[in-house]
Structure formats: structure tokens, C-alpha cells
PDB file of C-alpha atoms in Angstrom:
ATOM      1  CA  UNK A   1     113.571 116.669 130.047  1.00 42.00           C
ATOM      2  CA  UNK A   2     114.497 119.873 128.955  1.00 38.00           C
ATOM      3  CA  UNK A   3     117.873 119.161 129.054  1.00 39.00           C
ATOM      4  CA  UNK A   4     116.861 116.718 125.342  1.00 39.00           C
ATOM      5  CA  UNK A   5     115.032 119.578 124.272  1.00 38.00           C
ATOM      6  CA  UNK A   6     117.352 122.533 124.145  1.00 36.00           C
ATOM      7  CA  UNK A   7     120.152 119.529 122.551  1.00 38.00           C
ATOM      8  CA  UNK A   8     117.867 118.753 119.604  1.00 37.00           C
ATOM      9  CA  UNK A   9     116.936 122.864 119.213  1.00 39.00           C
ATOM     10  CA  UNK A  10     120.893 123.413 118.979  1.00 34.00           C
ATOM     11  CA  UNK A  11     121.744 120.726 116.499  1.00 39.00           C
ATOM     12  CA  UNK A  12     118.542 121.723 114.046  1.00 36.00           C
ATOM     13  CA  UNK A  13     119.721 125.339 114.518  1.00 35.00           C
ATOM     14  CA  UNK A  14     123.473 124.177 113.258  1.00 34.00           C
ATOM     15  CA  UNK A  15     122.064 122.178 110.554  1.00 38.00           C
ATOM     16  CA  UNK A  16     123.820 123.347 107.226  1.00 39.00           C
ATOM     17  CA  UNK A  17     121.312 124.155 104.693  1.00 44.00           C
ATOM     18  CA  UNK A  18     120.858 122.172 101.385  1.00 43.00           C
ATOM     19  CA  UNK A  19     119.980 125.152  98.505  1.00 41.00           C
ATOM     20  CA  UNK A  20     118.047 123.918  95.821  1.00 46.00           C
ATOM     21  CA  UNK A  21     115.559 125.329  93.666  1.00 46.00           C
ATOM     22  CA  UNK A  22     112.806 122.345  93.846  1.00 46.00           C
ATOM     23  CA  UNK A  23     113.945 118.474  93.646  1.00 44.00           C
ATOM     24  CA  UNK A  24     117.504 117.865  94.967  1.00 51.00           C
ATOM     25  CA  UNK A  25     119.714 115.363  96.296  1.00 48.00           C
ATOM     26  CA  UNK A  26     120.202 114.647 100.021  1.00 58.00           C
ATOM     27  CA  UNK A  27     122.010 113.875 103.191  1.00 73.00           C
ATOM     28  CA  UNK A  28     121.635 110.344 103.711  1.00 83.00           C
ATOM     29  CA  UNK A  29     118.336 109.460 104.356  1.00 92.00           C
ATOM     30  CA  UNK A  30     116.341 112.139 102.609  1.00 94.00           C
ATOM     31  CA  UNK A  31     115.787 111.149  98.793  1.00 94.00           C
ATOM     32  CA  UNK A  32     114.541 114.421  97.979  1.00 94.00           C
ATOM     33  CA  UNK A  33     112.290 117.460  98.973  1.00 95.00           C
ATOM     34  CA  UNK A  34     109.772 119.487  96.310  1.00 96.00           C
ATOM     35  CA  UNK A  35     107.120 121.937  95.919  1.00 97.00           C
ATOM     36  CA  UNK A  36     103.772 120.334  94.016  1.00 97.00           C
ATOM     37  CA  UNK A  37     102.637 123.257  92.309  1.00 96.00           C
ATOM     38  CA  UNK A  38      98.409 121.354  91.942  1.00 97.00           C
ATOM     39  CA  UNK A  39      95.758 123.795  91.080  1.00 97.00           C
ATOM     40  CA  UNK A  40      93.554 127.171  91.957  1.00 97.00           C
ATOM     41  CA  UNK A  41      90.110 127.126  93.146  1.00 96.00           C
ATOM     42  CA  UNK A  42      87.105 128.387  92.627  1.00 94.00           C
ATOM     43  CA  UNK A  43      87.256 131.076  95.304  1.00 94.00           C
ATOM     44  CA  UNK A  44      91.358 132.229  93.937  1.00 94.00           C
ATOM     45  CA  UNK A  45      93.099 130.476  96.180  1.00 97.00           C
ATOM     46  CA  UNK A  46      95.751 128.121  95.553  1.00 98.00           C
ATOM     47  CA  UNK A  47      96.849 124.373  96.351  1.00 98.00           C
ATOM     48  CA  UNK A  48      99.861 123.375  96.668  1.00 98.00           C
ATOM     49  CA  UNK A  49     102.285 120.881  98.713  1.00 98.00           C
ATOM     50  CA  UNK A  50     105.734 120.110 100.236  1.00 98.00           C
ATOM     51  CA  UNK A  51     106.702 116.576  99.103  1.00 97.00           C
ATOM     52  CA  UNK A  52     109.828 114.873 101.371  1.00 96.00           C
ATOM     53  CA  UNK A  53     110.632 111.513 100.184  1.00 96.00           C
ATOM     54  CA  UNK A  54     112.544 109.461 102.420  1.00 95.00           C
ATOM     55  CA  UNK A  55     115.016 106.012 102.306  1.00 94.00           C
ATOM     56  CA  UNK A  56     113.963 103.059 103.210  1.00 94.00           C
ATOM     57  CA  UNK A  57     113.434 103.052 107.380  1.00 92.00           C
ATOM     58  CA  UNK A  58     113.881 106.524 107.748  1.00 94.00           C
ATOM     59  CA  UNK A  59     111.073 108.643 109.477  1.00 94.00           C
ATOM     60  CA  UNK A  60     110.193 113.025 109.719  1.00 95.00           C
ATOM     61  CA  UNK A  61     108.549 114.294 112.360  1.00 94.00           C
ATOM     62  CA  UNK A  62     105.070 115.814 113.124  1.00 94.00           C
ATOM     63  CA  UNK A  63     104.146 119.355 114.187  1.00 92.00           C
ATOM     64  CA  UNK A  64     104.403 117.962 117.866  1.00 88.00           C
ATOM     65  CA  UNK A  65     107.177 115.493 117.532  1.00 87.00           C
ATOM     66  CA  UNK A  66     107.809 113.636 120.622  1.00 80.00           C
ATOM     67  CA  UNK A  67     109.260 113.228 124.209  1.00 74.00           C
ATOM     68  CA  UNK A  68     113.008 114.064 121.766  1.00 73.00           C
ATOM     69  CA  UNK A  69     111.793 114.345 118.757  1.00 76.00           C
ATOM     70  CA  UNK A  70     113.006 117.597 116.585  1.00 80.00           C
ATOM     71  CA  UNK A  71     109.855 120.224 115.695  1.00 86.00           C
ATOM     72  CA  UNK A  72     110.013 121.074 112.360  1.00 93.00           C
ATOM     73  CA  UNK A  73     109.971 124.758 111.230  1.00 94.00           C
ATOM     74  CA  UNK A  74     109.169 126.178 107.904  1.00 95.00           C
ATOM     75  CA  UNK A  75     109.597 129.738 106.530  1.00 97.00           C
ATOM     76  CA  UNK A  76     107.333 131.070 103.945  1.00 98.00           C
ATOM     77  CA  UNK A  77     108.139 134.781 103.931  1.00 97.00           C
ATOM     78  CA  UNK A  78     110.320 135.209 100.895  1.00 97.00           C
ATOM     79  CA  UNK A  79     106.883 134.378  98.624  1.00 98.00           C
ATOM     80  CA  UNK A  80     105.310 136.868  96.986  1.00 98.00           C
ATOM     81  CA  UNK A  81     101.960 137.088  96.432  1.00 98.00           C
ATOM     82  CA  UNK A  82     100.488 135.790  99.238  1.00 98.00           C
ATOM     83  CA  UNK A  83      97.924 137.309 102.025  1.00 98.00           C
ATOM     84  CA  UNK A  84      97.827 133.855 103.734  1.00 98.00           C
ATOM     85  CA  UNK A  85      99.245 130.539 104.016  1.00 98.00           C
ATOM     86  CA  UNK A  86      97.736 127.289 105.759  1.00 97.00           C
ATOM     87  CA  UNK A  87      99.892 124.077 106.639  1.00 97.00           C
ATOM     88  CA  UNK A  88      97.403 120.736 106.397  1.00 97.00           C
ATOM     89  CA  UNK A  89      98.910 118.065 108.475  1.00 97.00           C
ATOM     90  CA  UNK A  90      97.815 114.914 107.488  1.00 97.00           C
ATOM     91  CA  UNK A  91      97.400 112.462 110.828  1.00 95.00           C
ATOM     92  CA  UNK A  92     100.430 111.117 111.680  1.00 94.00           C
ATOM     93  CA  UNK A  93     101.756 108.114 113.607  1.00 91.00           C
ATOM     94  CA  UNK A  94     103.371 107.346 116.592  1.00 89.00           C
ATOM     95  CA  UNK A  95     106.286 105.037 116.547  1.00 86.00           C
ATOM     96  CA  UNK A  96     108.381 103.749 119.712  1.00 78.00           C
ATOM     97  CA  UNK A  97     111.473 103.017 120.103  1.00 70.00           C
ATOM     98  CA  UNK A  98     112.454 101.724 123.612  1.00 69.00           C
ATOM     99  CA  UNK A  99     110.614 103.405 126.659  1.00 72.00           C
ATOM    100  CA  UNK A 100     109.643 106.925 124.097  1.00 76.00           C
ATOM    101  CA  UNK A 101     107.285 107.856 121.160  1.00 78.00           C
ATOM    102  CA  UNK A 102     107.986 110.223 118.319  1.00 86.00           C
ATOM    103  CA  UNK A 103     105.417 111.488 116.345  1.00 91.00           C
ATOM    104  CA  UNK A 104     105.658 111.323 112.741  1.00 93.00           C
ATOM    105  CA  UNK A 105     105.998 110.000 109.044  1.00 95.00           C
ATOM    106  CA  UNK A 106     107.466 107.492 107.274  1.00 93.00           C
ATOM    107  CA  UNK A 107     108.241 106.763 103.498  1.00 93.00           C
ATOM    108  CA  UNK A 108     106.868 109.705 101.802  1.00 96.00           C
ATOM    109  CA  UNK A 109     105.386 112.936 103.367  1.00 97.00           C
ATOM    110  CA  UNK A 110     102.958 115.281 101.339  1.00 98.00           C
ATOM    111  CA  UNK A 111     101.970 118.651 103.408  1.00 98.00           C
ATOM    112  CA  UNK A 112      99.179 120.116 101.433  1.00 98.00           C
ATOM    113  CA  UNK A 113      99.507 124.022 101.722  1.00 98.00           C
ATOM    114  CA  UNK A 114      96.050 126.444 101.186  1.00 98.00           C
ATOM    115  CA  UNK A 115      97.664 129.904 100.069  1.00 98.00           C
ATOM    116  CA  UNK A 116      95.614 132.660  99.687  1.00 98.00           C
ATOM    117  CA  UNK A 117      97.056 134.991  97.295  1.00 98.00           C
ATOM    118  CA  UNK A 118      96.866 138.758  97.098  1.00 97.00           C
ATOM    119  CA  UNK A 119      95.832 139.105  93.802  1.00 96.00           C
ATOM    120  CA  UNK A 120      93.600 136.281  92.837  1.00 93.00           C
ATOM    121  CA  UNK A 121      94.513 136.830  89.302  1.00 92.00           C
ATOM    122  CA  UNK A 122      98.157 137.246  89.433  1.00 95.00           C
ATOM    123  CA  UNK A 123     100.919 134.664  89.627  1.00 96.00           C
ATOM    124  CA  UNK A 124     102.322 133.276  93.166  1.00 97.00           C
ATOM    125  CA  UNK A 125     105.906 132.438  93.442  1.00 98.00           C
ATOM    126  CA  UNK A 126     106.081 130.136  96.651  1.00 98.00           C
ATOM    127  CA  UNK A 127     109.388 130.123  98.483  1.00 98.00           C
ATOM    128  CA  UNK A 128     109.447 127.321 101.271  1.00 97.00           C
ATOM    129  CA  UNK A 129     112.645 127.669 103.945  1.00 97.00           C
ATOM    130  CA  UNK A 130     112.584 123.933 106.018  1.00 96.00           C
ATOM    131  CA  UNK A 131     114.009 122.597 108.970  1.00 95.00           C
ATOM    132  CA  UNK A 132     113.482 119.548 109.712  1.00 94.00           C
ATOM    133  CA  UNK A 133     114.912 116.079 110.926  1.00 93.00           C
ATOM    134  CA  UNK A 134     114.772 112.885 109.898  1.00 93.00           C
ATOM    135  CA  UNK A 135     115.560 109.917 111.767  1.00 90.00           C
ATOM    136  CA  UNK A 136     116.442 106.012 111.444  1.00 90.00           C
ATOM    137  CA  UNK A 137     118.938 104.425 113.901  1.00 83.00           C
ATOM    138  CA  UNK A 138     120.305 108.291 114.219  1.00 85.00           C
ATOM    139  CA  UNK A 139     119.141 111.134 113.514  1.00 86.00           C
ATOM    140  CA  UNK A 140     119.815 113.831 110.904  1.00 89.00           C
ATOM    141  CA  UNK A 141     118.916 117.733 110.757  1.00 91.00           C
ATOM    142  CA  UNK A 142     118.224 119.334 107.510  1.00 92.00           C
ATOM    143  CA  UNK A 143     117.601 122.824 105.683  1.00 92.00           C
ATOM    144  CA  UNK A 144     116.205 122.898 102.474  1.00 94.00           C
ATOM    145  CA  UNK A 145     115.129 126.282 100.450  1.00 95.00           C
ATOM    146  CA  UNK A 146     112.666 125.375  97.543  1.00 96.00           C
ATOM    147  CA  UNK A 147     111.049 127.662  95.285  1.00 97.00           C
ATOM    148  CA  UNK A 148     108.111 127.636  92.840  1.00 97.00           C
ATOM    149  CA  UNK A 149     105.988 129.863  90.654  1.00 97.00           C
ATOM    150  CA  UNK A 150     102.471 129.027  90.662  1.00 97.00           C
ATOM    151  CA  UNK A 151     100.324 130.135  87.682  1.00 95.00           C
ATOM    152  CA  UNK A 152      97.193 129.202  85.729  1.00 94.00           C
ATOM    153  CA  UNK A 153      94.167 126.458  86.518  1.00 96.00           C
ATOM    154  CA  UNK A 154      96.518 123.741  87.156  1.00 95.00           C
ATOM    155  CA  UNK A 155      95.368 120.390  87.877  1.00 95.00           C
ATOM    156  CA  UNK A 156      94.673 118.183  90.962  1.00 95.00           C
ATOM    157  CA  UNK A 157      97.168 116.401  92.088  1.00 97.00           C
ATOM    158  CA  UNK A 158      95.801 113.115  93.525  1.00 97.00           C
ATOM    159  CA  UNK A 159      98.895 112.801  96.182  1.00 98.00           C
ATOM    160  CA  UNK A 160      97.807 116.212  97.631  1.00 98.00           C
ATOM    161  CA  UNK A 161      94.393 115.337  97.632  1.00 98.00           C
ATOM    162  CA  UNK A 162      94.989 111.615  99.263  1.00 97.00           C
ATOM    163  CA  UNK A 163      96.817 114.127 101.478  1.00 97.00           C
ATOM    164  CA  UNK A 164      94.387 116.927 102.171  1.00 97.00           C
ATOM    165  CA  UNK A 165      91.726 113.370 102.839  1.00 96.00           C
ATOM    166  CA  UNK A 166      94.076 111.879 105.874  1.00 96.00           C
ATOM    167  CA  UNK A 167      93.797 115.559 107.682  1.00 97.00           C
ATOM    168  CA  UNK A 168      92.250 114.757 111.574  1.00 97.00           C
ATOM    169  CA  UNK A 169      88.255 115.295 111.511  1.00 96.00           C
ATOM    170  CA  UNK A 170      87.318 117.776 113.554  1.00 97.00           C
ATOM    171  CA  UNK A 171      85.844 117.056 116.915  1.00 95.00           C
ATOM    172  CA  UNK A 172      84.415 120.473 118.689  1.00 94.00           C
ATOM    173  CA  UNK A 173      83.394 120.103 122.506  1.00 95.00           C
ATOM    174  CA  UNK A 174      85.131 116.718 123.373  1.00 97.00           C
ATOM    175  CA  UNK A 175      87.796 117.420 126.207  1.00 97.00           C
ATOM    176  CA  UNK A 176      87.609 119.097 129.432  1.00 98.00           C
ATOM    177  CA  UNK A 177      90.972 120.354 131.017  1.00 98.00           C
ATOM    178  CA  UNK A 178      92.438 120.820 134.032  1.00 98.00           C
ATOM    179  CA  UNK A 179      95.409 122.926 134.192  1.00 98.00           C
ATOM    180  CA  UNK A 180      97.763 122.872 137.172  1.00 98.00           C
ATOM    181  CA  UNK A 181     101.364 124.774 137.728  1.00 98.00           C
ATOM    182  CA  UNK A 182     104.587 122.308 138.042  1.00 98.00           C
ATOM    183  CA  UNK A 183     107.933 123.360 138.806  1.00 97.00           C
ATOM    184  CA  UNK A 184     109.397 123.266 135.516  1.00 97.00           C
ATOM    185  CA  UNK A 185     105.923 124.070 133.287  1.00 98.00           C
ATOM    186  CA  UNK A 186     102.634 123.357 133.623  1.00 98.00           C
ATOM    187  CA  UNK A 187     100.186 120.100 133.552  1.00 98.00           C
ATOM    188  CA  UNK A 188      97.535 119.340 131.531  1.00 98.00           C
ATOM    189  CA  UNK A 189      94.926 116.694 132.282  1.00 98.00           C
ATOM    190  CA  UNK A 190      92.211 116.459 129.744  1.00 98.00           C
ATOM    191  CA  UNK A 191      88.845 113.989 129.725  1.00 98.00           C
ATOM    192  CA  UNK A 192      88.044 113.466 126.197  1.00 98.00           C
ATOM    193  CA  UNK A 193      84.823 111.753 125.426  1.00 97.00           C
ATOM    194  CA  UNK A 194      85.413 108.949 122.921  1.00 95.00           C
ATOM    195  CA  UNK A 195      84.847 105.490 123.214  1.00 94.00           C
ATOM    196  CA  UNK A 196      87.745 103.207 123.205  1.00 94.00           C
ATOM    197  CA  UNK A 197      90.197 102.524 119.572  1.00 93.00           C
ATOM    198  CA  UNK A 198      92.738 100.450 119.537  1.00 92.00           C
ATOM    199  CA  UNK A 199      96.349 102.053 119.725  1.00 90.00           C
ATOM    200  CA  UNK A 200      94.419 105.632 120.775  1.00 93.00           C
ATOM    201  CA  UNK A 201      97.036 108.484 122.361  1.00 93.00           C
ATOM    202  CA  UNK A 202      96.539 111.646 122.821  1.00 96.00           C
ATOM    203  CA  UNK A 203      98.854 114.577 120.908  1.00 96.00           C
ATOM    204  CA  UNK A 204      98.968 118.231 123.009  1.00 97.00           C
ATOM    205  CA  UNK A 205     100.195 121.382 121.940  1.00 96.00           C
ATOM    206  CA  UNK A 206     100.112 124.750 122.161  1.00 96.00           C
ATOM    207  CA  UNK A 207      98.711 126.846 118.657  1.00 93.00           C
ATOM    208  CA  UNK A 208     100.324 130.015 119.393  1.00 91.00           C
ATOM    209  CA  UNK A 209     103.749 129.231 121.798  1.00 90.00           C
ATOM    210  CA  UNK A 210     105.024 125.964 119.935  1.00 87.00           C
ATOM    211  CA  UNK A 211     107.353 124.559 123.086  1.00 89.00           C
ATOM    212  CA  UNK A 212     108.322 121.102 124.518  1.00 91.00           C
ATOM    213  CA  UNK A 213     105.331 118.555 125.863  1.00 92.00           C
ATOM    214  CA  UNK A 214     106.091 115.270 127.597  1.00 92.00           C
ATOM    215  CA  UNK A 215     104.956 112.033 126.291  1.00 90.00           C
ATOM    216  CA  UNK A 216     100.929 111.930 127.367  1.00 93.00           C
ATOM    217  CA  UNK A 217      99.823 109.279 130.199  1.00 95.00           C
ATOM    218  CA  UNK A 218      97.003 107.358 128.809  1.00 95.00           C
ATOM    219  CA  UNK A 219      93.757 105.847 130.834  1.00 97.00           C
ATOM    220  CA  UNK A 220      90.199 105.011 130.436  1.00 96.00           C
ATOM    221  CA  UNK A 221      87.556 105.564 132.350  1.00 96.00           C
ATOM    222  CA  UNK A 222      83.862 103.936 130.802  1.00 95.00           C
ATOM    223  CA  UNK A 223      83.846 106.023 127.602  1.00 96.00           C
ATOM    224  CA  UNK A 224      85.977 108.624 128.514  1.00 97.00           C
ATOM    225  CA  UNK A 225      90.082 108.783 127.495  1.00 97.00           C
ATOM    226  CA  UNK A 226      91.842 110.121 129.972  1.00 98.00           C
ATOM    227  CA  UNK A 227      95.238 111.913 129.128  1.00 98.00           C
ATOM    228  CA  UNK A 228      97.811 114.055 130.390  1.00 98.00           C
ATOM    229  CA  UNK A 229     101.242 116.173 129.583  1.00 97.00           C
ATOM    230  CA  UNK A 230     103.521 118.434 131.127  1.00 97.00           C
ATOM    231  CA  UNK A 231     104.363 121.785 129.012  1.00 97.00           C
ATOM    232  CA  UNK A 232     107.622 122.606 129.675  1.00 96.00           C
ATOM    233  CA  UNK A 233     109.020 126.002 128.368  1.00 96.00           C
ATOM    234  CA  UNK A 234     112.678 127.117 127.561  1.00 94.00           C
ATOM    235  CA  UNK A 235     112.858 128.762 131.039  1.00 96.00           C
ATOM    236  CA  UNK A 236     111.357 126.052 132.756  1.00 97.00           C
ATOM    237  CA  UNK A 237     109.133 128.026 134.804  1.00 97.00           C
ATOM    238  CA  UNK A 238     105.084 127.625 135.041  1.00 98.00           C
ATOM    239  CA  UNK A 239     103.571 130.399 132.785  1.00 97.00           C
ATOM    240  CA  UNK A 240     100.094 131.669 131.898  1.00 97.00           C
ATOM    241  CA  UNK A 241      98.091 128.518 129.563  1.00 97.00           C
ATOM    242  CA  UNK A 242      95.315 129.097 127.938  1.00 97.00           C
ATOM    243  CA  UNK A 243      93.074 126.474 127.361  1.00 97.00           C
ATOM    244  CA  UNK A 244      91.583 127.931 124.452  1.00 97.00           C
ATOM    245  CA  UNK A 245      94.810 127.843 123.127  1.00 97.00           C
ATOM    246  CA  UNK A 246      95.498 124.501 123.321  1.00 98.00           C
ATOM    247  CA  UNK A 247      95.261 121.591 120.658  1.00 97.00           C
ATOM    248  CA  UNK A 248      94.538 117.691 121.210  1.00 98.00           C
ATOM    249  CA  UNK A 249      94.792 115.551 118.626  1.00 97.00           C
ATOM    250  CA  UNK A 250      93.298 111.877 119.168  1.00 97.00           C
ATOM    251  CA  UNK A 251      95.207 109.208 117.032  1.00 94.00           C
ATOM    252  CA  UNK A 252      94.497 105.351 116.658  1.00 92.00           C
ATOM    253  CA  UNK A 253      94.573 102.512 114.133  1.00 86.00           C
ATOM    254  CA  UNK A 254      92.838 104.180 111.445  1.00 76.00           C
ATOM    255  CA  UNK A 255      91.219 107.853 112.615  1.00 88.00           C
ATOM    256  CA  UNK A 256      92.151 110.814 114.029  1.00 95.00           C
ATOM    257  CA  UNK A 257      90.604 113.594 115.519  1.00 97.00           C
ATOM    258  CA  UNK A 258      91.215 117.365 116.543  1.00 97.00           C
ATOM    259  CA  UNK A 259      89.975 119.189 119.351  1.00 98.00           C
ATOM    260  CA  UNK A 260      90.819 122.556 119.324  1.00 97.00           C
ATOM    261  CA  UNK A 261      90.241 124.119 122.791  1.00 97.00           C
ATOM    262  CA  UNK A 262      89.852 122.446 125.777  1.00 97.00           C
ATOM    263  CA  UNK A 263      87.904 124.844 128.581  1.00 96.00           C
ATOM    264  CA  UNK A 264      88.424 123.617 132.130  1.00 93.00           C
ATOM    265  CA  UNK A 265      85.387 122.701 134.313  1.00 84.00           C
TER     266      UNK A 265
END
């Protein structure tokens, strides 16, 4: 297992980056990647969104990706103007392909972003650094720099907010965890309480230590889902979890839903 995982950090790590400034051509499979500049609210803060368009049968990965999938990582420190920044994952799917799952996107992806500037008032200029790979019957990593200024009321962008409306719904106080040392990691087994959707799995991860998780084994029990993972870190050695710290997001045909948090009995 964590053999697949350091492979796929090493090839995103040699990926040669693309340099654009917003919409560019790509490697094969990636049509093109931009910044959506949308609108300011009330409050000052900003929307805004990565766009990734992909070819026909080609797929990006989730914030979790997979059993050997490849994490995506994005850089916003070159921006100016900004006290805060907020990634909005809308739910993603799970696709198989023989015995694994990757976690994911197909088509087009649109990643709202919530930016919080400094100075309400003053202009933002967004700079976006991306790793990321993308994936059909092999797969490709890619680094694309994009830039925008942000300025003014803007408008809404319906994309970003059909985005922003397929986030997970939140879903406080679901899961109970049990947490268990393993020789390579650690185990989590969680009891969510949800009844039964069709296609339903269960997506861990850590908020704060971002690290390789196994695909989940799925049960029922009456109107509980039943679900576990192994963590495994790059030193493949058990370490201190947290359950607070951890994340479960509950996919199925059609809803999704986050737990963040998962206290043990």
C-alpha cells in the first residue's frame, strides 16, 4: 500500500509545470484550467473559482482521492490581499476500475473559493499554484500557475453557484469511532447513523495531516453504516489520531454528507 503511495507522490512532484496566466492549453487530457473571477459580498468577501475542463473520459481527483489515486495540492500564497482563503469541494464521485475506487470528477470541475480579503475595499489579485492529476486509461500529473485580479461588485456566476449548491450538507453528531494502532498506521472504524442509499461509501481523512487512507470496508447494521480505513503515514508507523480531527464524508446516488469529528465511545 504505501509502496503506490510514495510512486504517485514522486511522479506529481516531477510533474513539469504548465505557466499560464488564466486559460491555457494542455497535456493531453486537460482542455484547460481558469480562475472565475464571480462577485463580492455583502460582508467584503470575495467569490471566486478554479475551473478544470477535461477531454472526453478523462477524470481529476478529490481532496481524498483513492486507494492510488494522486491528492491534489494547491498553493495560494503568492496572492495578495488576502487574510483567508476557503476551498468548497463540491461532492464528488467514486468510480472503479477493477478491484479499486478513486474519488473524483469528471467532465468539468468548478472549486468555488471564499477569500477573505484584507482590505475589504481594495483589489485582490488571486494567484492559484496546482498540482493535480488527471486520469483516463493512464494517468497524467500536472502544474498549472493561474493568476487573476479581482475588483469591483462583479456578478454571480451561475457555474460557481451550481457549484457552491453540490457542497456535502453538514451532518454534526452522526459517527462514533473506534481507533486502533496497526503496524503500518492506524484503523478507523466508524458507526454512522443513516439509513440505507443506494451506492453509499464512506470518504475518511485527516483535516490537518493530509496522508494515505485505504479504500473503506462497507456494512450495515439496521440503520447504522458501518465503515472502516486504515491511515497509513509516510513512515508507516501508528501515530497519535485525533478523532476530532478526522473527516467522513457519506456519498450515494444523489446526496452527500459531512461529518466532521468522530469522538470514540
Amino acid at each position: 500500500m504505501l509502496a503506490r503511495f510514495l510512486a504517485f507522490s514522486l511522479c506529481l512532484a516531477l510533474a513539469a509545470p504548465l505557466a499560464a496566466e488564466e486559460v491555457q492549453p494542455m497535456s493531453p487530457g486537460l482542455l484547460s484550467a481558469e480562475l472565475l473571477p464571480g462577485w463580492q459580498e455583502k460582508d467584503g468577501s470575495r467569490v471566486a473559482a478554479i475551473r478544470i475542463a477535461l477531454a472526453p473520459g478523462w477524470k481529476t481527483y478529490w481532496r481524498v482521492p483513492g486507494d492510488v489515486g494522486v491528492p491534489p495540492q494547491f498553493d495560494f500564497n503568492a496572492s495578495t490581499n488576502v487574510a483567508a482563503l476557503q476551498v468548497i469541494w463540491p461532492a464528488p464521485e467514486v468510480f472503479e476500475a477493477g478491484e479499486t475506487e478513486t474519488v473524483g470528477y469528471h467532465d468539468t470541475l468548478v472549486l468555488p473559493l471564499r477569500i477573505t480579503p484584507k482590505a475589504p475595499k481594495a483589489p485582490v489579485t488571486l494567484t492559484a499554484e496546482l498540482e493535480f492529476g488527471i486520469c483516463d486509461e493512464v494517468c497524467v500529473p500536472v502544474s498549472v500557475a493561474l493568476t487573476k485580479d479581482l475588483s469591483g461588485p462583479g456578478a454571480e456566476n451561475p457555474e460557481i453557484v451550481a457549484a457552491m449548491a453540490a457542497a456535502p450538507r453538514p451532518g454534526p453528531g452522526l459517527a462514533r469511532c473506534t481507533v486502533t494502532p496497526i503496524r503500518d498506521g492506524m484503523r478507523v472504524a466508524a458507526r454512522i447513523d443513516m439509513p440505507q442509499a443506494a451506492g453509499e461509501t464512506a470518504l475518511f481523512e485527516l483535516r490537518s495531516r493530509p496522508m494515505w487512507v485505504s479504500e473503506p470496508e462497507i456494512s450495515r447494521q439496521g440503520d447504522q453504516l458501518l465503515a472502516s480505513v486504515d491511515f497509513v503515514p509516510e513512515d508507516a508507523r501508528p501515530f497519535d489520531l485525533d478523532p476530532a480531527d478526522l473527516r467522513i464524508t457519506v456519498v450515494s446516488h444523489g446526496d452527500a454528507v459531512e461529518i466532521d469529528g468522530c469522538p470514540t465511545p
